[in-house]
XYZ file of C-alpha atoms in Angstrom:
323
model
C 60.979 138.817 128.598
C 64.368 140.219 129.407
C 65.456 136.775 131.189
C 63.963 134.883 128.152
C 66.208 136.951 126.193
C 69.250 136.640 128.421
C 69.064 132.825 127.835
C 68.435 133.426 124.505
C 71.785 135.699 124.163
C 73.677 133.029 126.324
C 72.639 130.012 124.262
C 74.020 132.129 121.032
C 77.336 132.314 122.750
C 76.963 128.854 124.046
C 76.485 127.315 120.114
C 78.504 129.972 118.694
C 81.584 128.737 121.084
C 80.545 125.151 120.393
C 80.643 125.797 116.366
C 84.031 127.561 116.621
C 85.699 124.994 118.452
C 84.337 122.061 116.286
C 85.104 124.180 112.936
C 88.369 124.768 113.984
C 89.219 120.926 114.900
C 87.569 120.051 111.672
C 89.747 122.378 109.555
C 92.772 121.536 111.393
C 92.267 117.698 111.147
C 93.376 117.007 107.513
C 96.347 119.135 107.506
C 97.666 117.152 110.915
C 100.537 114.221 111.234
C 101.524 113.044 114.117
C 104.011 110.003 113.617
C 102.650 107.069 116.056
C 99.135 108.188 116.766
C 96.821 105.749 114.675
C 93.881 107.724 116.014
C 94.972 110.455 113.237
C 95.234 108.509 110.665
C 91.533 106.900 111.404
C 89.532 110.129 111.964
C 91.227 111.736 108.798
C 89.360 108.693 106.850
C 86.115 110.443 108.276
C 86.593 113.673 107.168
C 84.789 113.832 104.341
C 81.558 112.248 106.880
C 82.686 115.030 109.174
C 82.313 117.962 106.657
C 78.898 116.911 105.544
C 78.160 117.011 109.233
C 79.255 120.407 109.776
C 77.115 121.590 106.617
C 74.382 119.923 108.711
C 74.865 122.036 111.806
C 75.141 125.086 109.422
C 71.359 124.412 108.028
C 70.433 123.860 111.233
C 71.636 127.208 112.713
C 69.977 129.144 110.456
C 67.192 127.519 110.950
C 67.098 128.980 114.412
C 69.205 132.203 113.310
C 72.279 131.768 115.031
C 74.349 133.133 112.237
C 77.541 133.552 113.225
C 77.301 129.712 114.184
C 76.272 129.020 110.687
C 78.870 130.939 109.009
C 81.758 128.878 110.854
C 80.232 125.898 110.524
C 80.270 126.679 106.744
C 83.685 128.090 106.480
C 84.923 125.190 108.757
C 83.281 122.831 106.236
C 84.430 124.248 103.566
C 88.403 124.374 104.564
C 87.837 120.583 105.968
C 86.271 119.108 102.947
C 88.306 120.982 100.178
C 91.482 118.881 100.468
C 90.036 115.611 100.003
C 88.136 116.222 96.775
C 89.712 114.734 93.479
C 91.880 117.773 91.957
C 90.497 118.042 88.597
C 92.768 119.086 85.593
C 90.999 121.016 83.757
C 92.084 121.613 79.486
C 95.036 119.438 80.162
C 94.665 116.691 78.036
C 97.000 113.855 76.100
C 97.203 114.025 72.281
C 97.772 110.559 71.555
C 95.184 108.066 70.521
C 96.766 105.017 72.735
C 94.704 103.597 75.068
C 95.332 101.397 78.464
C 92.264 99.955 80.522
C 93.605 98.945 84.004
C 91.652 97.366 86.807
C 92.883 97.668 90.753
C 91.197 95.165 93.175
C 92.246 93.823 96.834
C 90.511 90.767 96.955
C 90.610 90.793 100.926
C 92.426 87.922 102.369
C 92.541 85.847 98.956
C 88.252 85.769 99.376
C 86.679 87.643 96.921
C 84.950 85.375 94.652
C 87.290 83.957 91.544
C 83.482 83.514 89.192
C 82.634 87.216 89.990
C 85.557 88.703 89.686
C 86.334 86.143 86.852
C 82.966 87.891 85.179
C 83.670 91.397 86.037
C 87.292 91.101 84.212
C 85.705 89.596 80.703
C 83.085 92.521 81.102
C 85.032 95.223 81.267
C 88.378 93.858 79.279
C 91.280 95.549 81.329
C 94.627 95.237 79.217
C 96.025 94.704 82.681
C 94.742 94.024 86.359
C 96.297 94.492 89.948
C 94.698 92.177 92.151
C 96.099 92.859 96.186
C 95.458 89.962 98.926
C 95.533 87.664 96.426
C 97.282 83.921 96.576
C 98.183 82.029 93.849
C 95.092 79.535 94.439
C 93.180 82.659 93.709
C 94.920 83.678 91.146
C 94.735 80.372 88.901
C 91.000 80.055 89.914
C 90.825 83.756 88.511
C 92.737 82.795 85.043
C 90.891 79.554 84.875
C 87.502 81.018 84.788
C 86.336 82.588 81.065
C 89.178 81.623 79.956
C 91.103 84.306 81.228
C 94.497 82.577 80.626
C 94.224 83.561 77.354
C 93.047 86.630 77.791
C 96.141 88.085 80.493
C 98.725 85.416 79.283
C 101.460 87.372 81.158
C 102.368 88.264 84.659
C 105.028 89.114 87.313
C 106.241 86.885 90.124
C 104.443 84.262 92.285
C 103.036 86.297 95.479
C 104.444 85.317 98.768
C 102.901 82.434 100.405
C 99.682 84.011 102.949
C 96.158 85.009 102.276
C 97.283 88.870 102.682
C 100.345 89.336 101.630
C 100.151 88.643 97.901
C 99.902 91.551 94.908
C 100.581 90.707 91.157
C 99.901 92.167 88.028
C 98.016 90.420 84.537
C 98.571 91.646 81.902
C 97.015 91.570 78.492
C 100.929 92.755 76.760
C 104.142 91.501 77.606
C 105.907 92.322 80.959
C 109.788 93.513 81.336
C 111.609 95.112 83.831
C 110.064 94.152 86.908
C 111.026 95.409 90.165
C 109.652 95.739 93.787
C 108.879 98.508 95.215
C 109.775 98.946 98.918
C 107.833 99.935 102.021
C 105.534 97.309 102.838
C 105.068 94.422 104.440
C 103.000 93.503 101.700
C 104.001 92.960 98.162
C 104.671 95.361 95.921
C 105.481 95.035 92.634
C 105.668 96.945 88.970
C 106.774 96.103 85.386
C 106.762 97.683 82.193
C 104.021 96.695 79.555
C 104.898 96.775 75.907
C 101.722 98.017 74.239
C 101.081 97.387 69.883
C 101.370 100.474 68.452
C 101.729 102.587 71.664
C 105.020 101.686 73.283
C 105.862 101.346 77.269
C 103.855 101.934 80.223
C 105.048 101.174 83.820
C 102.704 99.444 85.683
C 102.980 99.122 89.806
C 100.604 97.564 91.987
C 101.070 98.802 95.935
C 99.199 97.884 98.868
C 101.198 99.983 102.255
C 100.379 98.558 105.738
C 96.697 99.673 107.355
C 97.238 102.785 109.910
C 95.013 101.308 112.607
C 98.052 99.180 114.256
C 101.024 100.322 112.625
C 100.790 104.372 112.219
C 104.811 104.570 111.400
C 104.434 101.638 109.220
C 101.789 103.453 107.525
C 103.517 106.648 107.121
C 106.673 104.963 106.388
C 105.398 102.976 103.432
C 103.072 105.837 101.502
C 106.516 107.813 101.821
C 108.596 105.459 100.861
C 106.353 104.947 97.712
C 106.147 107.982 97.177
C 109.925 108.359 96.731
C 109.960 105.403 94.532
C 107.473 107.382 92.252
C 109.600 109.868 92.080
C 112.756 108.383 91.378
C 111.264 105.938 88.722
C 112.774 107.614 85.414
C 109.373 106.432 83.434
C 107.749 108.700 81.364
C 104.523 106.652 81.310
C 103.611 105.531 84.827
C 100.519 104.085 86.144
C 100.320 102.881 90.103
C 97.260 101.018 91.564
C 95.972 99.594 94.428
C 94.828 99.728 98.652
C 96.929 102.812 99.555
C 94.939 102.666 103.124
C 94.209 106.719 102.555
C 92.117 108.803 101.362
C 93.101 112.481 99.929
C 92.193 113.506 103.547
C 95.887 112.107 104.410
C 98.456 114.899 103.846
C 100.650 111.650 102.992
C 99.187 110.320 100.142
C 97.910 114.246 98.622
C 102.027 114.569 98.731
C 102.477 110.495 96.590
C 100.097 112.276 94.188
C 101.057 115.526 93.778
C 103.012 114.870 90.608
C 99.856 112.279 89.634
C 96.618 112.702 88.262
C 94.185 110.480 89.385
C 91.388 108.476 87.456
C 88.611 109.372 89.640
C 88.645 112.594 88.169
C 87.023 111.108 85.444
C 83.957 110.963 87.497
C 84.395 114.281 89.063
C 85.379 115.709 92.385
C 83.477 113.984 94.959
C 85.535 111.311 96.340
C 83.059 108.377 95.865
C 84.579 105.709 98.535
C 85.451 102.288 98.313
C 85.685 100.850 101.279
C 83.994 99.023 103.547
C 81.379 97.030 101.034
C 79.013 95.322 102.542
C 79.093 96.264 106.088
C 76.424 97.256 108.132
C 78.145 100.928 107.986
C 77.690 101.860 104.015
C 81.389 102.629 102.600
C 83.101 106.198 103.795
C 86.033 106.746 102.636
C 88.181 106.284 99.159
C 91.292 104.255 99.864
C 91.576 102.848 96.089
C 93.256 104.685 93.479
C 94.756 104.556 90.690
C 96.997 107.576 89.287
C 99.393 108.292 86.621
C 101.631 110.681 85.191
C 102.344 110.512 81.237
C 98.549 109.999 81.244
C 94.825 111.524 80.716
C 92.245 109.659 82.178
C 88.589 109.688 80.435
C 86.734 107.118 82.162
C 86.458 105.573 86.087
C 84.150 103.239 87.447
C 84.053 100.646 90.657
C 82.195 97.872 91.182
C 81.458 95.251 93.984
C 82.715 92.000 93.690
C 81.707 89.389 96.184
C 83.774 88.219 98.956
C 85.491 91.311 99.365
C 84.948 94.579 101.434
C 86.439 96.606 99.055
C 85.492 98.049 95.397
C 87.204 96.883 92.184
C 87.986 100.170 90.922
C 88.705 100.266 86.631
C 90.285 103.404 84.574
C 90.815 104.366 81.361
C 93.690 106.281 80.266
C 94.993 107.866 77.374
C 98.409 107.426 76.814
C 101.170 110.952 76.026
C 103.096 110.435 73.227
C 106.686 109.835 74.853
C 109.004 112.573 73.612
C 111.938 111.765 71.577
């Protein structure tokens, strides 16, 4: 009895140690940047996998009454997960009664399907849409199904030539004041939509480089959105699109500090939206869309063929722009 219970005592110190040092690495990961290590990056996008996990562990240590294992696992958990829930607003709301419907999709190296996504637009009626990846033979076999010409009769430039480097915005109102926004290989562009009755909205549509090869790049671009978000003097501003993080990147919870995003419309789990239809189900939320100037009531995604990533679609309600 008294060696069964030495090896008991030593396998509580064993686990416990084990616990502690994976609690600690799992708290630690979502606060950490490190320019030039993509690994970072990557394992960040898992974090919300990794706190589940931990929770896991936790059940399972009190199942065999290792308690002090449990309550790190938990606590560990906890501090992991919290950052990369959607921060909810809570009782702060816009008075006005305008309304903007915008839809975000990267249509993965120009692929997606123009019928589905053709169908998903005339569904859902976005008064403007931000398709990433896309080239202009996607984009005129978009317009050209359900008559969508009609439907988002304005846009901004002709994409740059290549099956990934094209982002444009259709709109439903007329565009002005279009710029690009730097910090990307990728385009990046933004104008401001006159809405009847409601006035101007910027719109931006951003797609930084992926972290996996190009970690700096990476950084370099959500930062270098980021200061054009600030620096934009736009009282109404909504930016959409493949930021290639998740709120488990201290890099893109800094872009939308100042933001609200739509997905708190559907609460604060961070339902992901990437990869679709892989033989891995999708973990991780790299799709947004947030605002400032702006309340969002509703959020939704939705797969559209051809593409590994979700069409994400918010509704927003418009502040009344102080005069």
């Amino acid at each position: 009895m008294r060696i069964s219970r030495r090896r008991t005592r030593r396998q509580v110190i064993v686990w416990t140690s084990v616990a502690v040092v994976i609690a600690v690495c799992a708290a630690v990961l979502p606060y950490l940047e490190i320019r030039g290590v993509a690994a970072i990056p990557v394992a960040q996008a898992l974090v919300p996998l990794g706190a589940l996990l931990l929770l896991l562990l936790a059940i399972a240590s009190l199942i065999f009454r290792v308690w002090a294992a449990a309550l790190v696992l938990i606590i560990g958990a906890a501090i992991s997960g919290v950052p990369t829930l959607t921060p909810i607003h809570v009782g702060e709301a816009c008075g006005s009664d305008a309304r903007v419907t915008v839809l975000s999709f990267n249509a993965k190296l120009a692929g997606a399907d123009p019928a589905a996504l053709a169908a998903l637009i005339r569904t859902t009626e976005p008064d403007a849409v931000m398709l990433l990846e896309a080239d202009e033979t996607l984009v005129d076999a978009v317009l050209t199904e359900e008559e969508l010409a009609d439907v988002l009769p304005y846009r901004t430039r002709e994409v740059t030539p290549g099956p990934a480097n094209g982002s444009v915005l259709l709109s439903a109102n007329p565009l002005s004041g279009e710029e690009d926004i730097p910090g990307s290989e990728f385009d990046q562009v933004s104008a401001v939509a006159t809405l009847p009755g409601a006035g101007a909205v910027r719109l931006a549509a951003v797609h930084p480089p992926p972290p996996v090869w190009q970690p700096n790049g990476w950084r370099s671009g959500i930062d270098d959105i980021t200061t054009w978000v600030q620096q934009t003097r736009d009282d109404r501003l909504i930016i959409a699109g493949d930021f290639n993080a998740s709120l488990a990147h201290p890099a893109l919870r800094r872009l939308a500090s100042d933001l609200r995003s739509a997905a708190e419309a559907a609460g604060a789990i961070p339902w992901p939206t990437w990869p679709e239809q892989k033989p891995i189900p999708a973990f991780t939320a790299i799709d947004h869309i947030f605002a400032r100037g702006a309340t969002p009531t509703h959020w939704d995604s939705f797969y559209v063929e051809g593409s590994d990533h979700r069409a994400v679609i918010a509704t927003w309600n418009l502040c009344a722009i102080a005069k």
